[in-house]
Amino acid sequence: MRKPFIAGNWKLNLLTEPAMNLAGELKNRLRGVDQVEIAVAPVFTALSAVSKVLAGSNLGLSAQDLYWEDAGAFTGEVGPAMLKDVGCKYVIIGHSERRQFFHETDESVNKKVKASLKSGLIPICCVGELLPEREAGKTLSVIERQVKGALAGISKAEVPPLVIAYEPVWAIGTGKVATPEQAQEVHQFIRKQLALIYDPTLADSIRIQYGGSVKPDNIKDLMKMPDLDGALVGGASLKAETFVGIIKAIG
Ligand code: PEP
């Protein structure tokens, strides 16, 4: 069965020392939790230091983005080999903030998902509709385009480690969480897309996280939904109390 997976996206927050402190506190407070897979995603500059803090713990390290080449003339970019070199196990790809502010497209998301799978990094691939798209009744067609785009040319043999995060953009950082039923409708739809692209057995094994204003007091109801396998957490992952609270609520 699918193991619940909670990942904390620290975004552009926390210098090295506070990042190490938060990682240390999470490591202590989450010691022994093995029924939930856990990861945190610090900024690039803190990855190496946080990696050392998390060594030997049940918390995995994630990057927030990557480039699809390992080396070369690509000023400012960080490739899969470098992320693995500092101890990353996961990488978030196609977060709505990257799509919105940094020109991330379905094509670049696809290249990044391919590169991460090829290198052995687990991609947490984000999809989600904007509020006007939801209001226009376009949610499922947007999700279908994003899922198909992200997975184009990726074979059945390559795809199993993939994690998908459904993050309705109107719920990110707004305090406006999707209802469990709204989330389930889209999660079920994503699983159906995976079954169509691959097959139902493979679709059943892929984890789909929900993201968007997840807190200790709303995670339980969300997790009751059959196709919801965990969460990608932004704001509430920046405080040990709330991140641990989310994990303990389901663990
Ligand atoms: C996110 O950025 O992935 C996210 C879900 O943020 P928040 O939990 O703050 O809504």
PDB file of C-alpha atoms in Angstrom, residues 51-224:
ATOM      1  CA  SER A  51      22.081  17.171   5.207  1.00  0.00           C
ATOM      2  CA  LYS A  52      24.697  16.744   7.945  1.00  0.00           C
ATOM      3  CA  VAL A  53      22.103  17.434  10.662  1.00  0.00           C
ATOM      4  CA  LEU A  54      19.678  14.884   9.193  1.00  0.00           C
ATOM      5  CA  ALA A  55      22.286  12.162   8.634  1.00  0.00           C
ATOM      6  CA  GLY A  56      21.116   8.866  10.098  1.00  0.00           C
ATOM      7  CA  SER A  57      17.580  10.152  10.781  1.00  0.00           C
ATOM      8  CA  ASN A  58      14.194   9.225   9.340  1.00  0.00           C
ATOM      9  CA  LEU A  59      13.939  12.625   7.590  1.00  0.00           C
ATOM     10  CA  GLY A  60      14.905  12.855   3.929  1.00  0.00           C
ATOM     11  CA  LEU A  61      16.396  15.872   2.215  1.00  0.00           C
ATOM     12  CA  SER A  62      14.739  17.528  -0.763  1.00  0.00           C
ATOM     13  CA  ALA A  63      15.757  20.347  -3.075  1.00  0.00           C
ATOM     14  CA  GLN A  64      13.151  22.856  -4.262  1.00  0.00           C
ATOM     15  CA  ASP A  65      14.152  22.737  -7.928  1.00  0.00           C
ATOM     16  CA  LEU A  66      16.891  21.458 -10.244  1.00  0.00           C
ATOM     17  CA  TYR A  67      18.249  21.913 -13.737  1.00  0.00           C
ATOM     18  CA  TRP A  68      18.213  18.997 -16.169  1.00  0.00           C
ATOM     19  CA  GLU A  69      21.948  18.970 -16.940  1.00  0.00           C
ATOM     20  CA  ASP A  70      24.641  17.722 -14.581  1.00  0.00           C
ATOM     21  CA  ALA A  71      27.383  20.093 -15.733  1.00  0.00           C
ATOM     22  CA  GLY A  72      28.214  22.706 -18.333  1.00  0.00           C
ATOM     23  CA  ALA A  73      27.804  26.348 -19.235  1.00  0.00           C
ATOM     24  CA  PHE A  74      24.508  26.973 -17.389  1.00  0.00           C
ATOM     25  CA  THR A  75      25.276  29.865 -15.050  1.00  0.00           C
ATOM     26  CA  GLY A  76      23.215  29.902 -11.892  1.00  0.00           C
ATOM     27  CA  GLU A  77      21.802  26.396 -12.222  1.00  0.00           C
ATOM     28  CA  VAL A  78      22.159  23.308 -10.009  1.00  0.00           C
ATOM     29  CA  GLY A  79      21.980  19.832 -11.535  1.00  0.00           C
ATOM     30  CA  PRO A  80      20.902  16.407 -10.283  1.00  0.00           C
ATOM     31  CA  ALA A  81      24.446  15.139  -9.598  1.00  0.00           C
ATOM     32  CA  MET A  82      25.094  18.138  -7.337  1.00  0.00           C
ATOM     33  CA  LEU A  83      21.883  17.555  -5.402  1.00  0.00           C
ATOM     34  CA  LYS A  84      22.794  13.923  -4.901  1.00  0.00           C
ATOM     35  CA  ASP A  85      26.298  14.979  -3.910  1.00  0.00           C
ATOM     36  CA  VAL A  86      24.909  16.956  -0.932  1.00  0.00           C
ATOM     37  CA  GLY A  87      22.581  14.143   0.126  1.00  0.00           C
ATOM     38  CA  CYS A  88      19.255  14.961  -1.527  1.00  0.00           C
ATOM     39  CA  LYS A  89      16.811  12.112  -2.003  1.00  0.00           C
ATOM     40  CA  TYR A  90      13.951  14.185  -3.433  1.00  0.00           C
ATOM     41  CA  VAL A  91      13.417  17.271  -5.551  1.00  0.00           C
ATOM     42  CA  ILE A  92      10.303  19.440  -5.865  1.00  0.00           C
ATOM     43  CA  ILE A  93       9.545  20.191  -9.520  1.00  0.00           C
ATOM     44  CA  GLY A  94       7.088  22.591 -11.132  1.00  0.00           C
ATOM     45  CA  HIS A  95       5.886  24.314  -7.964  1.00  0.00           C
ATOM     46  CA  SER A  96       3.258  26.907  -8.874  1.00  0.00           C
ATOM     47  CA  GLU A  97       5.567  29.685  -7.678  1.00  0.00           C
ATOM     48  CA  ARG A  98       8.120  28.550 -10.237  1.00  0.00           C
ATOM     49  CA  ARG A  99       5.452  28.310 -12.941  1.00  0.00           C
ATOM     50  CA  GLN A 100       4.093  31.750 -11.986  1.00  0.00           C
ATOM     51  CA  PHE A 101       7.253  33.772 -11.324  1.00  0.00           C
ATOM     52  CA  PHE A 102      10.074  31.922 -13.111  1.00  0.00           C
ATOM     53  CA  HIS A 103       8.598  30.895 -16.460  1.00  0.00           C
ATOM     54  CA  GLU A 104       8.416  27.180 -15.648  1.00  0.00           C
ATOM     55  CA  THR A 105       6.439  25.425 -18.390  1.00  0.00           C
ATOM     56  CA  ASP A 106       5.040  21.923 -18.883  1.00  0.00           C
ATOM     57  CA  GLU A 107       8.059  21.302 -21.158  1.00  0.00           C
ATOM     58  CA  SER A 108      10.664  22.375 -18.596  1.00  0.00           C
ATOM     59  CA  VAL A 109       8.829  20.423 -15.877  1.00  0.00           C
ATOM     60  CA  ASN A 110       9.013  17.362 -18.133  1.00  0.00           C
ATOM     61  CA  LYS A 111      12.767  17.773 -18.675  1.00  0.00           C
ATOM     62  CA  LYS A 112      13.298  18.165 -14.932  1.00  0.00           C
ATOM     63  CA  VAL A 113      11.159  15.129 -14.031  1.00  0.00           C
ATOM     64  CA  LYS A 114      13.076  13.051 -16.596  1.00  0.00           C
ATOM     65  CA  ALA A 115      16.454  14.240 -15.291  1.00  0.00           C
ATOM     66  CA  SER A 116      15.549  13.559 -11.678  1.00  0.00           C
ATOM     67  CA  LEU A 117      14.263  10.039 -12.390  1.00  0.00           C
ATOM     68  CA  LYS A 118      17.342   9.293 -14.465  1.00  0.00           C
ATOM     69  CA  SER A 119      19.641  10.397 -11.658  1.00  0.00           C
ATOM     70  CA  GLY A 120      17.768   8.495  -8.939  1.00  0.00           C
ATOM     71  CA  LEU A 121      16.237  11.553  -7.281  1.00  0.00           C
ATOM     72  CA  ILE A 122      12.550  11.196  -6.400  1.00  0.00           C
ATOM     73  CA  PRO A 123      10.603  13.976  -8.128  1.00  0.00           C
ATOM     74  CA  ILE A 124       7.743  15.629  -6.262  1.00  0.00           C
ATOM     75  CA  CYS A 125       5.982  17.006  -9.295  1.00  0.00           C
ATOM     76  CA  CYS A 126       3.480  19.794  -8.573  1.00  0.00           C
ATOM     77  CA  VAL A 127       0.302  20.424 -10.522  1.00  0.00           C
ATOM     78  CA  GLY A 128      -2.615  22.707  -9.743  1.00  0.00           C
ATOM     79  CA  GLU A 129      -5.126  25.131 -11.176  1.00  0.00           C
ATOM     80  CA  LEU A 130      -5.399  28.895 -10.709  1.00  0.00           C
ATOM     81  CA  LEU A 131      -8.557  30.338  -9.150  1.00  0.00           C
ATOM     82  CA  PRO A 132      -9.907  31.733 -12.465  1.00  0.00           C
ATOM     83  CA  GLU A 133      -9.369  28.296 -14.031  1.00  0.00           C
ATOM     84  CA  ARG A 134     -11.369  26.639 -11.239  1.00  0.00           C
ATOM     85  CA  GLU A 135     -14.100  29.258 -11.519  1.00  0.00           C
ATOM     86  CA  ALA A 136     -14.298  28.690 -15.263  1.00  0.00           C
ATOM     87  CA  GLY A 137     -14.762  24.938 -14.721  1.00  0.00           C
ATOM     88  CA  LYS A 138     -11.362  24.173 -16.225  1.00  0.00           C
ATOM     89  CA  THR A 139      -9.723  22.466 -13.227  1.00  0.00           C
ATOM     90  CA  LEU A 140      -9.623  18.948 -14.646  1.00  0.00           C
ATOM     91  CA  SER A 141      -8.501  19.993 -18.112  1.00  0.00           C
ATOM     92  CA  VAL A 142      -5.632  22.038 -16.611  1.00  0.00           C
ATOM     93  CA  ILE A 143      -4.608  19.104 -14.433  1.00  0.00           C
ATOM     94  CA  GLU A 144      -4.778  16.704 -17.377  1.00  0.00           C
ATOM     95  CA  ARG A 145      -2.542  18.991 -19.447  1.00  0.00           C
ATOM     96  CA  GLN A 146      -0.021  19.365 -16.603  1.00  0.00           C
ATOM     97  CA  VAL A 147       0.096  15.637 -15.763  1.00  0.00           C
ATOM     98  CA  LYS A 148       0.437  14.568 -19.405  1.00  0.00           C
ATOM     99  CA  GLY A 149       3.013  17.306 -19.983  1.00  0.00           C
ATOM    100  CA  ALA A 150       5.110  16.331 -16.967  1.00  0.00           C
ATOM    101  CA  LEU A 151       5.132  12.644 -17.912  1.00  0.00           C
ATOM    102  CA  ALA A 152       5.595  12.898 -21.680  1.00  0.00           C
ATOM    103  CA  GLY A 153       8.095  10.315 -22.895  1.00  0.00           C
ATOM    104  CA  ILE A 154       8.576   8.744 -19.447  1.00  0.00           C
ATOM    105  CA  SER A 155       8.225   4.985 -19.572  1.00  0.00           C
ATOM    106  CA  LYS A 156       6.368   2.645 -17.250  1.00  0.00           C
ATOM    107  CA  ALA A 157       9.694   1.298 -16.041  1.00  0.00           C
ATOM    108  CA  GLU A 158      11.006   4.756 -15.122  1.00  0.00           C
ATOM    109  CA  VAL A 159       7.984   6.289 -13.414  1.00  0.00           C
ATOM    110  CA  PRO A 160       7.407   4.320 -10.149  1.00  0.00           C
ATOM    111  CA  PRO A 161       9.361   6.550  -7.695  1.00  0.00           C
ATOM    112  CA  LEU A 162       7.427   9.647  -8.840  1.00  0.00           C
ATOM    113  CA  VAL A 163       5.299  11.591  -6.354  1.00  0.00           C
ATOM    114  CA  ILE A 164       2.671  14.026  -7.576  1.00  0.00           C
ATOM    115  CA  ALA A 165       1.587  17.001  -5.455  1.00  0.00           C
ATOM    116  CA  TYR A 166      -1.822  18.440  -6.252  1.00  0.00           C
ATOM    117  CA  GLU A 167      -1.659  22.055  -5.147  1.00  0.00           C
ATOM    118  CA  PRO A 168      -4.592  24.253  -6.106  1.00  0.00           C
ATOM    119  CA  VAL A 169      -2.869  27.608  -6.499  1.00  0.00           C
ATOM    120  CA  TRP A 170      -5.718  29.456  -4.767  1.00  0.00           C
ATOM    121  CA  ALA A 171      -5.059  27.402  -1.611  1.00  0.00           C
ATOM    122  CA  ILE A 172      -1.300  27.991  -1.393  1.00  0.00           C
ATOM    123  CA  GLY A 173      -0.335  30.360   1.407  1.00  0.00           C
ATOM    124  CA  THR A 174      -3.858  31.752   1.542  1.00  0.00           C
ATOM    125  CA  GLY A 175      -5.254  29.877   4.545  1.00  0.00           C
ATOM    126  CA  LYS A 176      -7.992  28.682   2.164  1.00  0.00           C
ATOM    127  CA  VAL A 177      -7.713  24.902   2.174  1.00  0.00           C
ATOM    128  CA  ALA A 178      -9.530  22.798  -0.435  1.00  0.00           C
ATOM    129  CA  THR A 179     -12.298  20.726   1.097  1.00  0.00           C
ATOM    130  CA  PRO A 180     -11.447  17.021   1.359  1.00  0.00           C
ATOM    131  CA  GLU A 181     -14.060  16.390  -1.372  1.00  0.00           C
ATOM    132  CA  GLN A 182     -12.553  19.007  -3.712  1.00  0.00           C
ATOM    133  CA  ALA A 183      -9.102  17.488  -3.194  1.00  0.00           C
ATOM    134  CA  GLN A 184     -10.368  13.917  -3.637  1.00  0.00           C
ATOM    135  CA  GLU A 185     -12.072  14.770  -6.930  1.00  0.00           C
ATOM    136  CA  VAL A 186      -8.771  15.948  -8.401  1.00  0.00           C
ATOM    137  CA  HIS A 187      -6.631  13.224  -6.801  1.00  0.00           C
ATOM    138  CA  GLN A 188      -8.942  10.558  -8.208  1.00  0.00           C
ATOM    139  CA  PHE A 189      -8.766  12.254 -11.599  1.00  0.00           C
ATOM    140  CA  ILE A 190      -4.938  12.307 -11.482  1.00  0.00           C
ATOM    141  CA  ARG A 191      -4.900   8.601 -10.630  1.00  0.00           C
ATOM    142  CA  LYS A 192      -7.236   7.955 -13.560  1.00  0.00           C
ATOM    143  CA  GLN A 193      -4.845   9.835 -15.839  1.00  0.00           C
ATOM    144  CA  LEU A 194      -1.953   7.725 -14.541  1.00  0.00           C
ATOM    145  CA  ALA A 195      -3.978   4.572 -15.240  1.00  0.00           C
ATOM    146  CA  LEU A 196      -4.648   5.747 -18.793  1.00  0.00           C
ATOM    147  CA  ILE A 197      -1.012   6.689 -19.451  1.00  0.00           C
ATOM    148  CA  TYR A 198       0.433   3.595 -17.734  1.00  0.00           C
ATOM    149  CA  ASP A 199      -1.874   1.032 -16.121  1.00  0.00           C
ATOM    150  CA  PRO A 200      -4.210   0.812 -13.112  1.00  0.00           C
ATOM    151  CA  THR A 201      -1.742  -1.178 -10.971  1.00  0.00           C
ATOM    152  CA  LEU A 202       1.015   1.364 -11.457  1.00  0.00           C
ATOM    153  CA  ALA A 203      -1.464   4.218 -10.920  1.00  0.00           C
ATOM    154  CA  ASP A 204      -2.480   2.632  -7.621  1.00  0.00           C
ATOM    155  CA  SER A 205       1.099   2.622  -6.395  1.00  0.00           C
ATOM    156  CA  ILE A 206       1.926   6.284  -7.076  1.00  0.00           C
ATOM    157  CA  ARG A 207       1.580   8.712  -4.194  1.00  0.00           C
ATOM    158  CA  ILE A 208      -0.404  11.905  -4.655  1.00  0.00           C
ATOM    159  CA  GLN A 209       0.137  14.582  -2.022  1.00  0.00           C
ATOM    160  CA  TYR A 210      -2.211  17.490  -1.402  1.00  0.00           C
ATOM    161  CA  GLY A 211      -0.753  20.965  -0.880  1.00  0.00           C
ATOM    162  CA  GLY A 212      -2.415  24.222   0.087  1.00  0.00           C
ATOM    163  CA  SER A 213      -2.711  25.612   3.629  1.00  0.00           C
ATOM    164  CA  VAL A 214      -2.310  22.228   5.317  1.00  0.00           C
ATOM    165  CA  LYS A 215      -2.274  22.565   9.125  1.00  0.00           C
ATOM    166  CA  PRO A 216      -2.387  20.140  12.068  1.00  0.00           C
ATOM    167  CA  ASP A 217      -6.147  20.706  12.365  1.00  0.00           C
ATOM    168  CA  ASN A 218      -7.112  19.976   8.746  1.00  0.00           C
ATOM    169  CA  ILE A 219      -4.759  17.149   7.731  1.00  0.00           C
ATOM    170  CA  LYS A 220      -6.792  14.394   9.388  1.00  0.00           C
ATOM    171  CA  ASP A 221      -9.945  15.032   7.350  1.00  0.00           C
ATOM    172  CA  LEU A 222      -7.939  15.391   4.138  1.00  0.00           C
ATOM    173  CA  MET A 223      -6.164  12.093   4.800  1.00  0.00           C
ATOM    174  CA  LYS A 224      -9.509  10.292   5.096  1.00  0.00           C
TER     175      LYS A 224
END
